[in-house]
């Protein structure tokens, strides 16, 4: 009997733990944020005011006074904006092990758009179902990856053009993803297996998403050697399939392309004027992150001329940092130049040797862009901000991107005005990926919000400390719930799956 009572008591404790904390007496989820400088994401100037959140929505915006029972947050004049939408995110990697997603929320991100560069969770329906039973702190939308469906259909035999039968099977898988709520088709044409596809394959698949009002987003076939052809390919896909095209992480990634922003902008504007809904996203760094093998577009890893070209034009021995090399971990954190000195061989040779010794499994951060180009492209009116980041990568963008733009390019560099930068992180981002009801701050919109100090906001993450938290972000709400405050996640998981509308 005593044992039984003990078991009952323990059961009671468990039940009590499962019941949520008592809701507020009168108004279960009303929060009033007062004394805010509101930047609403449309590009309009800041205005002073208050925001009332009720449930998952913004109820009122304006001059408001607290009601009995409301939680009042005094913004003390700091800036309140819509939550940031990261249109090119890899924060889904390891998501279910870190659902609070400190990497994203510490920089004000409230929605991540994943399934990028041709790679998505498969089947998407199952990923969405899992997210709905174990939600994250942030909202998640996804594309269907071209590489993912290509791998499903072609398996290991992917180093060739697909047959018409294979393309039609890919279309079937893609349609299933669209029915599950994908935003469209993503490609990563510098990567396996997408690099082996014929442009006609992409056009066929893009046409398959058109009836769903889907879109195309692309890490284009080349960001260096055959860049102009790659941009033309993306534009052609949009024109043929009559769907919007977003160029991922827009950049001029080769020394001899540096300074050609005028030509790039003219090309993009001409496409837009001709009726292709062409847009882009961009991150604020002169260095990218990828695998070392991407430096060999013909996958000829023993071709010394290609290695020399890559180290002269695309990056440099000092600018190539090894972030991950599981087989030779002693080299992690070293540049290629350092490894070359350790081995007493030259840099092109060590690059070829390392690829051979590791079967190409090497993660790198490589400096390859020009700061002046980054500045020019950040200002492009139809380009929104993205991170391209992960929670566990060696690139600081995973933790710092949005704070970096607001600190270094708005406050310090005056490259963008604050309202325009916020527009490029919210409403424009939503528009560029087709999210219809996020990215705004007005009565009726979802209460995804960021409160930050514009005088203090800055990224702290670097290649040597990629997980350092940003400064200046005070509070972040997702669907009306606080997910981040003063450097800490709250372990609330209000994020939703955002399906195509
Ligand atoms: Zn990419």
GROMACS .gro file of C-alpha atoms and ligand atoms in nm:
model
  502
    1UNK     CA    1   0.000   0.000   0.000
    2UNK     CA    2   0.277   0.236   0.090
    3UNK     CA    3   0.448   0.153  -0.236
    4UNK     CA    4   0.127   0.216  -0.430
    5UNK     CA    5   0.074   0.558  -0.268
    6UNK     CA    6   0.429   0.645  -0.354
    7UNK     CA    7   0.364   0.557  -0.716
    8UNK     CA    8   0.047   0.764  -0.721
    9UNK     CA    9   0.234   1.058  -0.576
   10UNK     CA   10   0.508   1.027  -0.838
   11UNK     CA   11   0.249   1.007  -1.112
   12UNK     CA   12   0.089   1.323  -0.976
   13UNK     CA   13   0.424   1.505  -0.989
   14UNK     CA   14   0.465   1.398  -1.351
   15UNK     CA   15   0.115   1.516  -1.443
   16UNK     CA   16   0.172   1.851  -1.271
   17UNK     CA   17   0.495   1.896  -1.463
   18UNK     CA   18   0.313   1.840  -1.791
   19UNK     CA   19   0.044   2.098  -1.723
   20UNK     CA   20   0.159   2.439  -1.851
   21UNK     CA   21   0.215   2.717  -1.604
   22UNK     CA   22  -0.108   2.886  -1.496
   23UNK     CA   23  -0.221   3.134  -1.763
   24UNK     CA   24  -0.252   3.496  -1.670
   25UNK     CA   25  -0.569   3.571  -1.479
   26UNK     CA   26  -0.755   3.781  -1.736
   27UNK     CA   27  -0.561   3.797  -2.055
   28UNK     CA   28  -0.377   3.477  -2.129
   29UNK     CA   29  -0.119   3.610  -2.370
   30UNK     CA   30  -0.145   3.986  -2.387
   31UNK     CA   31   0.180   4.177  -2.396
   32UNK     CA   32   0.213   4.549  -2.446
   33UNK     CA   33   0.547   4.679  -2.571
   34UNK     CA   34   0.564   5.051  -2.492
   35UNK     CA   35   0.812   5.330  -2.580
   36UNK     CA   36   0.932   5.157  -2.894
   37UNK     CA   37   1.084   5.311  -3.203
   38UNK     CA   38   0.889   5.113  -3.460
   39UNK     CA   39   1.043   5.033  -3.797
   40UNK     CA   40   0.769   4.839  -3.968
   41UNK     CA   41   0.958   4.669  -4.253
   42UNK     CA   42   0.796   4.862  -4.538
   43UNK     CA   43   1.091   5.099  -4.565
   44UNK     CA   44   0.905   5.378  -4.382
   45UNK     CA   45   1.092   5.583  -4.126
   46UNK     CA   46   1.086   5.492  -3.758
   47UNK     CA   47   0.797   5.620  -3.550
   48UNK     CA   48   0.744   5.614  -3.176
   49UNK     CA   49   0.467   5.395  -3.046
   50UNK     CA   50   0.346   5.084  -2.872
   51UNK     CA   51   0.254   4.736  -2.992
   52UNK     CA   52  -0.006   4.511  -2.832
   53UNK     CA   53   0.043   4.137  -2.885
   54UNK     CA   54  -0.241   3.897  -2.818
   55UNK     CA   55  -0.204   3.529  -2.882
   56UNK     CA   56   0.007   3.484  -3.194
   57UNK     CA   57  -0.085   3.819  -3.353
   58UNK     CA   58  -0.021   4.188  -3.325
   59UNK     CA   59  -0.352   4.331  -3.210
   60UNK     CA   60  -0.281   4.705  -3.217
   61UNK     CA   61  -0.005   4.947  -3.308
   62UNK     CA   62   0.000   5.312  -3.200
   63UNK     CA   63  -0.038   5.517  -2.886
   64UNK     CA   64  -0.159   5.256  -2.640
   65UNK     CA   65  -0.197   5.237  -2.265
   66UNK     CA   66  -0.166   4.926  -2.055
   67UNK     CA   67  -0.476   4.738  -1.947
   68UNK     CA   68  -0.512   4.549  -1.625
   69UNK     CA   69  -0.339   4.215  -1.640
   70UNK     CA   70  -0.119   4.287  -1.939
   71UNK     CA   71   0.248   4.213  -1.937
   72UNK     CA   72   0.417   4.545  -2.011
   73UNK     CA   73   0.757   4.558  -2.176
   74UNK     CA   74   0.926   4.898  -2.172
   75UNK     CA   75   1.131   4.921  -2.492
   76UNK     CA   76   1.301   5.237  -2.359
   77UNK     CA   77   1.316   5.389  -2.703
   78UNK     CA   78   1.488   5.093  -2.868
   79UNK     CA   79   1.399   4.974  -3.217
   80UNK     CA   80   1.115   4.727  -3.269
   81UNK     CA   81   1.085   4.558  -3.609
   82UNK     CA   82   0.928   4.253  -3.770
   83UNK     CA   83   1.129   3.934  -3.711
   84UNK     CA   84   1.398   3.872  -3.970
   85UNK     CA   85   1.333   3.620  -4.246
   86UNK     CA   86   1.639   3.426  -4.355
   87UNK     CA   87   1.565   3.330  -4.716
   88UNK     CA   88   1.873   3.109  -4.755
   89UNK     CA   89   1.937   2.915  -4.437
   90UNK     CA   90   2.104   2.587  -4.348
   91UNK     CA   91   1.999   2.614  -3.984
   92UNK     CA   92   1.789   2.301  -4.036
   93UNK     CA   93   2.109   2.096  -4.000
   94UNK     CA   94   2.091   1.942  -3.654
   95UNK     CA   95   1.772   2.137  -3.585
   96UNK     CA   96   1.604   1.865  -3.382
   97UNK     CA   97   1.903   1.857  -3.145
   98UNK     CA   98   1.890   2.233  -3.084
   99UNK     CA   99   1.536   2.343  -3.143
  100UNK     CA  100   1.589   2.670  -2.958
  101UNK     CA  101   1.821   2.766  -3.245
  102UNK     CA  102   2.032   3.018  -3.058
  103UNK     CA  103   2.233   3.071  -3.378
  104UNK     CA  104   1.928   3.215  -3.553
  105UNK     CA  105   1.743   3.396  -3.276
  106UNK     CA  106   2.053   3.569  -3.134
  107UNK     CA  107   2.065   3.766  -3.460
  108UNK     CA  108   1.689   3.832  -3.473
  109UNK     CA  109   1.589   3.562  -3.722
  110UNK     CA  110   1.232   3.438  -3.666
  111UNK     CA  111   1.178   3.246  -3.991
  112UNK     CA  112   1.427   3.021  -4.171
  113UNK     CA  113   1.381   2.914  -4.531
  114UNK     CA  114   1.557   2.583  -4.582
  115UNK     CA  115   1.591   2.314  -4.848
  116UNK     CA  116   1.856   2.526  -5.019
  117UNK     CA  117   2.130   2.465  -5.275
  118UNK     CA  118   1.944   2.167  -5.416
  119UNK     CA  119   1.925   1.978  -5.085
  120UNK     CA  120   1.605   1.931  -4.884
  121UNK     CA  121   1.462   1.691  -4.628
  122UNK     CA  122   1.295   1.399  -4.800
  123UNK     CA  123   1.010   1.339  -4.802
  124UNK     CA  124   0.922   1.694  -4.711
  125UNK     CA  125   0.583   1.588  -4.576
  126UNK     CA  126   0.757   1.383  -4.305
  127UNK     CA  127   0.996   1.667  -4.216
  128UNK     CA  128   0.701   1.905  -4.175
  129UNK     CA  129   0.512   1.649  -3.966
  130UNK     CA  130   0.813   1.601  -3.741
  131UNK     CA  131   0.852   1.977  -3.705
  132UNK     CA  132   0.489   2.006  -3.606
  133UNK     CA  133   0.527   1.747  -3.334
  134UNK     CA  134   0.866   1.888  -3.221
  135UNK     CA  135   0.856   2.254  -3.320
  136UNK     CA  136   1.153   2.487  -3.321
  137UNK     CA  137   1.177   2.833  -3.172
  138UNK     CA  138   1.144   2.979  -3.524
  139UNK     CA  139   0.915   2.930  -3.823
  140UNK     CA  140   1.038   2.703  -4.100
  141UNK     CA  141   0.958   2.705  -4.472
  142UNK     CA  142   1.128   2.485  -4.729
  143UNK     CA  143   1.197   2.437  -5.095
  144UNK     CA  144   1.234   2.096  -5.258
  145UNK     CA  145   1.594   2.032  -5.360
  146UNK     CA  146   1.671   1.943  -5.718
  147UNK     CA  147   1.973   1.744  -5.598
  148UNK     CA  148   1.754   1.558  -5.352
  149UNK     CA  149   1.501   1.439  -5.610
  150UNK     CA  150   1.783   1.371  -5.859
  151UNK     CA  151   1.957   1.147  -5.605
  152UNK     CA  152   1.631   0.967  -5.528
  153UNK     CA  153   1.582   0.887  -5.894
  154UNK     CA  154   1.939   0.832  -6.019
  155UNK     CA  155   2.110   0.701  -5.705
  156UNK     CA  156   2.486   0.667  -5.744
  157UNK     CA  157   2.463   0.684  -6.123
  158UNK     CA  158   2.426   1.062  -6.131
  159UNK     CA  159   2.732   1.173  -6.326
  160UNK     CA  160   2.538   1.216  -6.650
  161UNK     CA  161   2.233   1.386  -6.797
  162UNK     CA  162   1.903   1.236  -6.684
  163UNK     CA  163   1.682   1.048  -6.931
  164UNK     CA  164   1.331   1.182  -7.002
  165UNK     CA  165   1.189   0.898  -6.791
  166UNK     CA  166   1.412   0.997  -6.500
  167UNK     CA  167   1.315   1.362  -6.534
  168UNK     CA  168   0.950   1.267  -6.521
  169UNK     CA  169   1.008   1.064  -6.203
  170UNK     CA  170   1.183   1.368  -6.053
  171UNK     CA  171   0.878   1.575  -6.146
  172UNK     CA  172   0.659   1.330  -5.954
  173UNK     CA  173   0.871   1.364  -5.639
  174UNK     CA  174   0.879   1.739  -5.680
  175UNK     CA  175   0.500   1.756  -5.710
  176UNK     CA  176   0.469   1.555  -5.387
  177UNK     CA  177   0.690   1.814  -5.216
  178UNK     CA  178   0.481   2.097  -5.358
  179UNK     CA  179   0.166   1.927  -5.231
  180UNK     CA  180   0.328   1.909  -4.887
  181UNK     CA  181   0.367   2.288  -4.898
  182UNK     CA  182   0.710   2.360  -5.047
  183UNK     CA  183   0.777   2.710  -5.177
  184UNK     CA  184   0.928   2.578  -5.500
  185UNK     CA  185   1.236   2.419  -5.649
  186UNK     CA  186   1.588   2.487  -5.525
  187UNK     CA  187   1.908   2.400  -5.707
  188UNK     CA  188   2.277   2.384  -5.625
  189UNK     CA  189   2.433   2.352  -5.966
  190UNK     CA  190   2.794   2.380  -5.847
  191UNK     CA  191   2.739   2.069  -5.635
  192UNK     CA  192   2.693   1.700  -5.693
  193UNK     CA  193   2.460   1.574  -5.827
  194UNK     CA  194   2.309   1.893  -5.973
  195UNK     CA  195   2.627   1.988  -6.159
  196UNK     CA  196   2.574   1.699  -6.401
  197UNK     CA  197   2.224   1.809  -6.501
  198UNK     CA  198   2.142   1.955  -6.839
  199UNK     CA  199   1.969   2.296  -6.827
  200UNK     CA  200   1.667   2.133  -6.994
  201UNK     CA  201   1.624   1.916  -6.684
  202UNK     CA  202   1.590   2.229  -6.469
  203UNK     CA  203   1.345   2.386  -6.712
  204UNK     CA  204   1.126   2.074  -6.705
  205UNK     CA  205   1.129   2.068  -6.324
  206UNK     CA  206   1.064   2.441  -6.299
  207UNK     CA  207   0.763   2.393  -6.526
  208UNK     CA  208   0.636   2.124  -6.288
  209UNK     CA  209   0.620   2.371  -5.997
  210UNK     CA  210   0.451   2.645  -6.205
  211UNK     CA  211   0.094   2.509  -6.167
  212UNK     CA  212   0.143   2.528  -5.787
  213UNK     CA  213   0.249   2.894  -5.809
  214UNK     CA  214   0.590   2.767  -5.704
  215UNK     CA  215   0.922   2.944  -5.746
  216UNK     CA  216   1.282   2.873  -5.835
  217UNK     CA  217   1.579   2.953  -5.609
  218UNK     CA  218   1.929   2.875  -5.723
  219UNK     CA  219   2.288   2.849  -5.620
  220UNK     CA  220   2.386   2.905  -5.982
  221UNK     CA  221   2.610   2.674  -6.184
  222UNK     CA  222   2.915   2.894  -6.140
  223UNK     CA  223   2.996   3.192  -5.921
  224UNK     CA  224   3.331   3.238  -6.093
  225UNK     CA  225   3.457   3.075  -6.414
  226UNK     CA  226   3.129   3.065  -6.611
  227UNK     CA  227   2.934   3.315  -6.404
  228UNK     CA  228   2.756   3.503  -6.685
  229UNK     CA  229   2.635   3.184  -6.846
  230UNK     CA  230   2.511   3.066  -6.506
  231UNK     CA  231   2.312   3.387  -6.450
  232UNK     CA  232   2.164   3.350  -6.799
  233UNK     CA  233   2.067   2.991  -6.721
  234UNK     CA  234   1.876   3.101  -6.410
  235UNK     CA  235   1.700   3.376  -6.605
  236UNK     CA  236   1.612   3.135  -6.888
  237UNK     CA  237   1.460   2.890  -6.641
  238UNK     CA  238   1.236   3.165  -6.505
  239UNK     CA  239   1.141   3.284  -6.851
  240UNK     CA  240   1.061   2.935  -6.983
  241UNK     CA  241   0.871   2.816  -6.677
  242UNK     CA  242   0.714   3.158  -6.609
  243UNK     CA  243   0.801   3.146  -6.240
  244UNK     CA  244   0.990   3.385  -6.010
  245UNK     CA  245   1.364   3.328  -5.973
  246UNK     CA  246   1.576   3.409  -5.669
  247UNK     CA  247   1.955   3.398  -5.714
  248UNK     CA  248   2.104   3.267  -5.391
  249UNK     CA  249   2.386   3.452  -5.215
  250UNK     CA  250   2.461   3.683  -5.507
  251UNK     CA  251   2.833   3.741  -5.552
  252UNK     CA  252   3.116   3.803  -5.795
  253UNK     CA  253   3.338   3.518  -5.683
  254UNK     CA  254   3.647   3.553  -5.897
  255UNK     CA  255   3.922   3.813  -5.900
  256UNK     CA  256   3.878   3.899  -6.269
  257UNK     CA  257   3.503   3.948  -6.209
  258UNK     CA  258   3.555   4.194  -5.926
  259UNK     CA  259   3.414   4.533  -6.005
  260UNK     CA  260   3.169   4.400  -6.264
  261UNK     CA  261   2.869   4.491  -6.051
  262UNK     CA  262   2.743   4.731  -6.320
  263UNK     CA  263   2.725   4.452  -6.576
  264UNK     CA  264   2.557   4.222  -6.324
  265UNK     CA  265   2.298   4.479  -6.224
  266UNK     CA  266   2.231   4.570  -6.590
  267UNK     CA  267   2.183   4.200  -6.674
  268UNK     CA  268   1.943   4.148  -6.386
  269UNK     CA  269   1.750   4.467  -6.452
  270UNK     CA  270   1.714   4.380  -6.821
  271UNK     CA  271   1.569   4.041  -6.727
  272UNK     CA  272   1.328   4.206  -6.484
  273UNK     CA  273   1.224   4.462  -6.744
  274UNK     CA  274   1.155   4.179  -6.988
  275UNK     CA  275   0.910   4.021  -6.743
  276UNK     CA  276   1.117   3.769  -6.546
  277UNK     CA  277   1.051   3.812  -6.173
  278UNK     CA  278   1.418   3.798  -6.086
  279UNK     CA  279   1.545   3.875  -5.734
  280UNK     CA  280   1.839   3.777  -5.514
  281UNK     CA  281   1.965   3.736  -5.164
  282UNK     CA  282   2.307   3.826  -5.028
  283UNK     CA  283   2.516   3.788  -4.714
  284UNK     CA  284   2.757   4.054  -4.581
  285UNK     CA  285   3.092   3.878  -4.601
  286UNK     CA  286   3.378   3.859  -4.852
  287UNK     CA  287   3.431   3.492  -4.775
  288UNK     CA  288   3.213   3.192  -4.847
  289UNK     CA  289   3.192   2.843  -4.703
  290UNK     CA  290   3.170   2.520  -4.895
  291UNK     CA  291   3.363   2.204  -4.970
  292UNK     CA  292   3.712   2.216  -5.120
  293UNK     CA  293   3.599   2.011  -5.420
  294UNK     CA  294   3.377   2.297  -5.539
  295UNK     CA  295   3.700   2.464  -5.655
  296UNK     CA  296   3.723   2.200  -5.931
  297UNK     CA  297   3.409   2.247  -6.145
  298UNK     CA  298   3.520   1.968  -6.377
  299UNK     CA  299   3.592   1.742  -6.080
  300UNK     CA  300   3.945   1.688  -6.215
  301UNK     CA  301   4.115   1.690  -5.877
  302UNK     CA  302   4.457   1.603  -6.017
  303UNK     CA  303   4.461   1.886  -6.270
  304UNK     CA  304   4.734   2.118  -6.146
  305UNK     CA  305   4.632   2.398  -6.381
  306UNK     CA  306   4.284   2.401  -6.226
  307UNK     CA  307   4.431   2.406  -5.874
  308UNK     CA  308   4.656   2.697  -5.968
  309UNK     CA  309   4.367   2.882  -6.128
  310UNK     CA  310   4.148   2.835  -5.819
  311UNK     CA  311   4.421   2.966  -5.588
  312UNK     CA  312   4.498   3.262  -5.811
  313UNK     CA  313   4.147   3.364  -5.919
  314UNK     CA  314   3.879   3.217  -5.690
  315UNK     CA  315   4.061   3.236  -5.358
  316UNK     CA  316   4.421   3.228  -5.232
  317UNK     CA  317   4.638   2.999  -5.017
  318UNK     CA  318   4.620   3.248  -4.729
  319UNK     CA  319   4.249   3.307  -4.783
  320UNK     CA  320   4.154   2.941  -4.779
  321UNK     CA  321   4.079   2.827  -4.424
  322UNK     CA  322   4.019   2.459  -4.352
  323UNK     CA  323   3.726   2.435  -4.111
  324UNK     CA  324   3.655   2.062  -4.126
  325UNK     CA  325   3.878   1.773  -4.227
  326UNK     CA  326   3.774   1.465  -4.031
  327UNK     CA  327   4.059   1.246  -4.155
  328UNK     CA  328   4.333   1.496  -4.060
  329UNK     CA  329   4.180   1.701  -3.778
  330UNK     CA  330   4.517   1.858  -3.696
  331UNK     CA  331   4.464   2.080  -4.002
  332UNK     CA  332   4.132   2.222  -3.885
  333UNK     CA  333   4.171   2.594  -3.828
  334UNK     CA  334   4.476   2.620  -4.054
  335UNK     CA  335   4.498   2.796  -4.388
  336UNK     CA  336   4.609   2.612  -4.698
  337UNK     CA  337   4.926   2.822  -4.694
  338UNK     CA  338   5.004   2.698  -4.342
  339UNK     CA  339   4.948   2.335  -4.436
  340UNK     CA  340   5.167   2.380  -4.743
  341UNK     CA  341   5.447   2.510  -4.521
  342UNK     CA  342   5.402   2.218  -4.278
  343UNK     CA  343   5.431   1.971  -4.564
  344UNK     CA  344   5.700   2.160  -4.755
  345UNK     CA  345   5.505   2.147  -5.081
  346UNK     CA  346   5.339   2.429  -5.271
  347UNK     CA  347   4.973   2.522  -5.221
  348UNK     CA  348   4.826   2.379  -5.546
  349UNK     CA  349   4.996   2.047  -5.474
  350UNK     CA  350   4.875   2.030  -5.115
  351UNK     CA  351   4.521   2.107  -5.228
  352UNK     CA  352   4.527   1.813  -5.468
  353UNK     CA  353   4.693   1.590  -5.207
  354UNK     CA  354   4.437   1.668  -4.938
  355UNK     CA  355   4.145   1.595  -5.169
  356UNK     CA  356   4.300   1.260  -5.259
  357UNK     CA  357   4.379   1.169  -4.897
  358UNK     CA  358   4.031   1.254  -4.769
  359UNK     CA  359   3.816   1.157  -5.068
  360UNK     CA  360   3.735   1.525  -5.094
  361UNK     CA  361   3.569   1.550  -4.752
  362UNK     CA  362   3.704   1.894  -4.655
  363UNK     CA  363   3.505   2.196  -4.540
  364UNK     CA  364   3.655   2.535  -4.617
  365UNK     CA  365   3.593   2.903  -4.563
  366UNK     CA  366   3.744   3.088  -4.858
  367UNK     CA  367   3.795   3.457  -4.914
  368UNK     CA  368   3.690   3.532  -5.270
  369UNK     CA  369   3.486   3.850  -5.292
  370UNK     CA  370   3.567   4.216  -5.300
  371UNK     CA  371   3.428   4.438  -5.025
  372UNK     CA  372   3.331   4.713  -5.271
  373UNK     CA  373   3.118   4.463  -5.466
  374UNK     CA  374   2.954   4.337  -5.149
  375UNK     CA  375   2.862   4.695  -5.060
  376UNK     CA  376   2.719   4.764  -5.406
  377UNK     CA  377   2.516   4.444  -5.411
  378UNK     CA  378   2.385   4.496  -5.057
  379UNK     CA  379   2.227   4.816  -5.189
  380UNK     CA  380   2.054   4.644  -5.481
  381UNK     CA  381   1.688   4.735  -5.419
  382UNK     CA  382   1.553   4.387  -5.498
  383UNK     CA  383   1.817   4.193  -5.301
  384UNK     CA  384   1.731   4.084  -4.949
  385UNK     CA  385   1.963   3.971  -4.670
  386UNK     CA  386   2.028   3.603  -4.604
  387UNK     CA  387   2.276   3.419  -4.381
  388UNK     CA  388   2.349   3.096  -4.572
  389UNK     CA  389   2.445   2.990  -4.220
  390UNK     CA  390   2.437   2.685  -3.999
  391UNK     CA  391   2.438   2.648  -3.622
  392UNK     CA  392   2.754   2.438  -3.624
  393UNK     CA  393   2.956   2.566  -3.916
  394UNK     CA  394   3.290   2.741  -3.912
  395UNK     CA  395   3.156   3.050  -4.088
  396UNK     CA  396   3.054   3.336  -3.859
  397UNK     CA  397   2.743   3.404  -4.070
  398UNK     CA  398   2.565   3.124  -3.884
  399UNK     CA  399   2.542   3.349  -3.577
  400UNK     CA  400   2.614   3.701  -3.695
  401UNK     CA  401   2.477   3.795  -4.038
  402UNK     CA  402   2.180   4.017  -3.955
  403UNK     CA  403   2.349   4.192  -3.663
  404UNK     CA  404   2.651   4.248  -3.888
  405UNK     CA  405   2.443   4.426  -4.151
  406UNK     CA  406   2.280   4.647  -3.889
  407UNK     CA  407   2.605   4.725  -3.709
  408UNK     CA  408   2.867   4.742  -3.981
  409UNK     CA  409   2.670   4.842  -4.291
  410UNK     CA  410   2.395   5.056  -4.140
  411UNK     CA  411   2.542   5.228  -3.832
  412UNK     CA  412   2.913   5.231  -3.913
  413UNK     CA  413   2.930   5.225  -4.293
  414UNK     CA  414   2.602   5.406  -4.366
  415UNK     CA  415   2.566   5.183  -4.672
  416UNK     CA  416   2.196   5.133  -4.600
  417UNK     CA  417   1.950   5.335  -4.396
  418UNK     CA  418   1.799   5.152  -4.102
  419UNK     CA  419   1.446   5.137  -4.253
  420UNK     CA  420   1.582   5.007  -4.582
  421UNK     CA  421   1.798   4.743  -4.414
  422UNK     CA  422   1.497   4.627  -4.213
  423UNK     CA  423   1.290   4.614  -4.533
  424UNK     CA  424   1.562   4.390  -4.680
  425UNK     CA  425   1.538   4.158  -4.378
  426UNK     CA  426   1.158   4.139  -4.356
  427UNK     CA  427   0.899   4.244  -4.618
  428UNK     CA  428   1.128   4.213  -4.920
  429UNK     CA  429   1.251   3.875  -4.797
  430UNK     CA  430   0.894   3.750  -4.759
  431UNK     CA  431   0.813   3.874  -5.108
  432UNK     CA  432   1.123   3.718  -5.265
  433UNK     CA  433   1.037   3.370  -5.142
  434UNK     CA  434   0.658   3.399  -5.153
  435UNK     CA  435   0.571   3.411  -4.783
  436UNK     CA  436   0.242   3.600  -4.780
  437UNK     CA  437   0.174   3.685  -4.417
  438UNK     CA  438   0.514   3.741  -4.257
  439UNK     CA  439   0.760   4.027  -4.263
  440UNK     CA  440   0.530   4.311  -4.158
  441UNK     CA  441   0.452   4.493  -3.836
  442UNK     CA  442   0.092   4.610  -3.832
  443UNK     CA  443  -0.235   4.522  -3.660
  444UNK     CA  444  -0.331   4.170  -3.763
  445UNK     CA  445   0.014   4.043  -3.858
  446UNK     CA  446   0.181   3.754  -3.682
  447UNK     CA  447   0.375   3.871  -3.380
  448UNK     CA  448   0.724   3.785  -3.501
  449UNK     CA  449   0.924   4.074  -3.355
  450UNK     CA  450   1.276   4.187  -3.273
  451UNK     CA  451   1.369   4.451  -3.019
  452UNK     CA  452   1.726   4.579  -3.052
  453UNK     CA  453   1.950   4.870  -2.973
  454UNK     CA  454   2.061   5.029  -3.302
  455UNK     CA  455   2.351   5.201  -3.124
  456UNK     CA  456   2.484   4.874  -2.989
  457UNK     CA  457   2.393   4.604  -3.239
  458UNK     CA  458   2.693   4.425  -3.389
  459UNK     CA  459   2.809   4.075  -3.480
  460UNK     CA  460   3.076   3.919  -3.259
  461UNK     CA  461   3.120   3.590  -3.442
  462UNK     CA  462   3.442   3.541  -3.635
  463UNK     CA  463   3.610   3.251  -3.811
  464UNK     CA  464   3.804   3.176  -3.492
  465UNK     CA  465   3.494   3.213  -3.273
  466UNK     CA  466   3.202   3.141  -3.507
  467UNK     CA  467   2.949   3.093  -3.227
  468UNK     CA  468   3.003   3.423  -3.047
  469UNK     CA  469   2.667   3.589  -2.985
  470UNK     CA  470   2.570   3.917  -3.141
  471UNK     CA  471   2.542   4.224  -2.923
  472UNK     CA  472   2.243   4.456  -2.906
  473UNK     CA  473   1.953   4.217  -2.965
  474UNK     CA  474   1.734   4.250  -2.656
  475UNK     CA  475   1.425   4.039  -2.720
  476UNK     CA  476   1.284   3.822  -2.996
  477UNK     CA  477   0.925   3.702  -3.022
  478UNK     CA  478   0.789   3.434  -3.254
  479UNK     CA  479   0.413   3.397  -3.296
  480UNK     CA  480   0.366   3.613  -2.987
  481UNK     CA  481   0.600   3.416  -2.762
  482UNK     CA  482   0.933   3.532  -2.631
  483UNK     CA  483   1.208   3.301  -2.762
  484UNK     CA  484   1.521   3.504  -2.684
  485UNK     CA  485   1.601   3.761  -2.420
  486UNK     CA  486   1.929   3.922  -2.313
  487UNK     CA  487   2.161   3.659  -2.457
  488UNK     CA  488   1.953   3.353  -2.374
  489UNK     CA  489   1.689   3.142  -2.542
  490UNK     CA  490   1.374   3.092  -2.339
  491UNK     CA  491   1.322   2.730  -2.448
  492UNK     CA  492   0.984   2.819  -2.591
  493UNK     CA  493   0.909   2.652  -2.924
  494UNK     CA  494   0.633   2.850  -3.094
  495UNK     CA  495   0.772   2.813  -3.448
  496UNK     CA  496   0.537   2.694  -3.720
  497UNK     CA  497   0.572   2.521  -4.051
  498UNK     CA  498   0.505   2.784  -4.316
  499UNK     CA  499   0.352   2.614  -4.618
  500UNK     CA  500   0.316   2.780  -4.955
  501UNK     CA  501  -0.010   2.977  -4.970
  502LIG    ZN1  502   2.475   2.794  -5.184
   0.00000   0.00000   0.00000
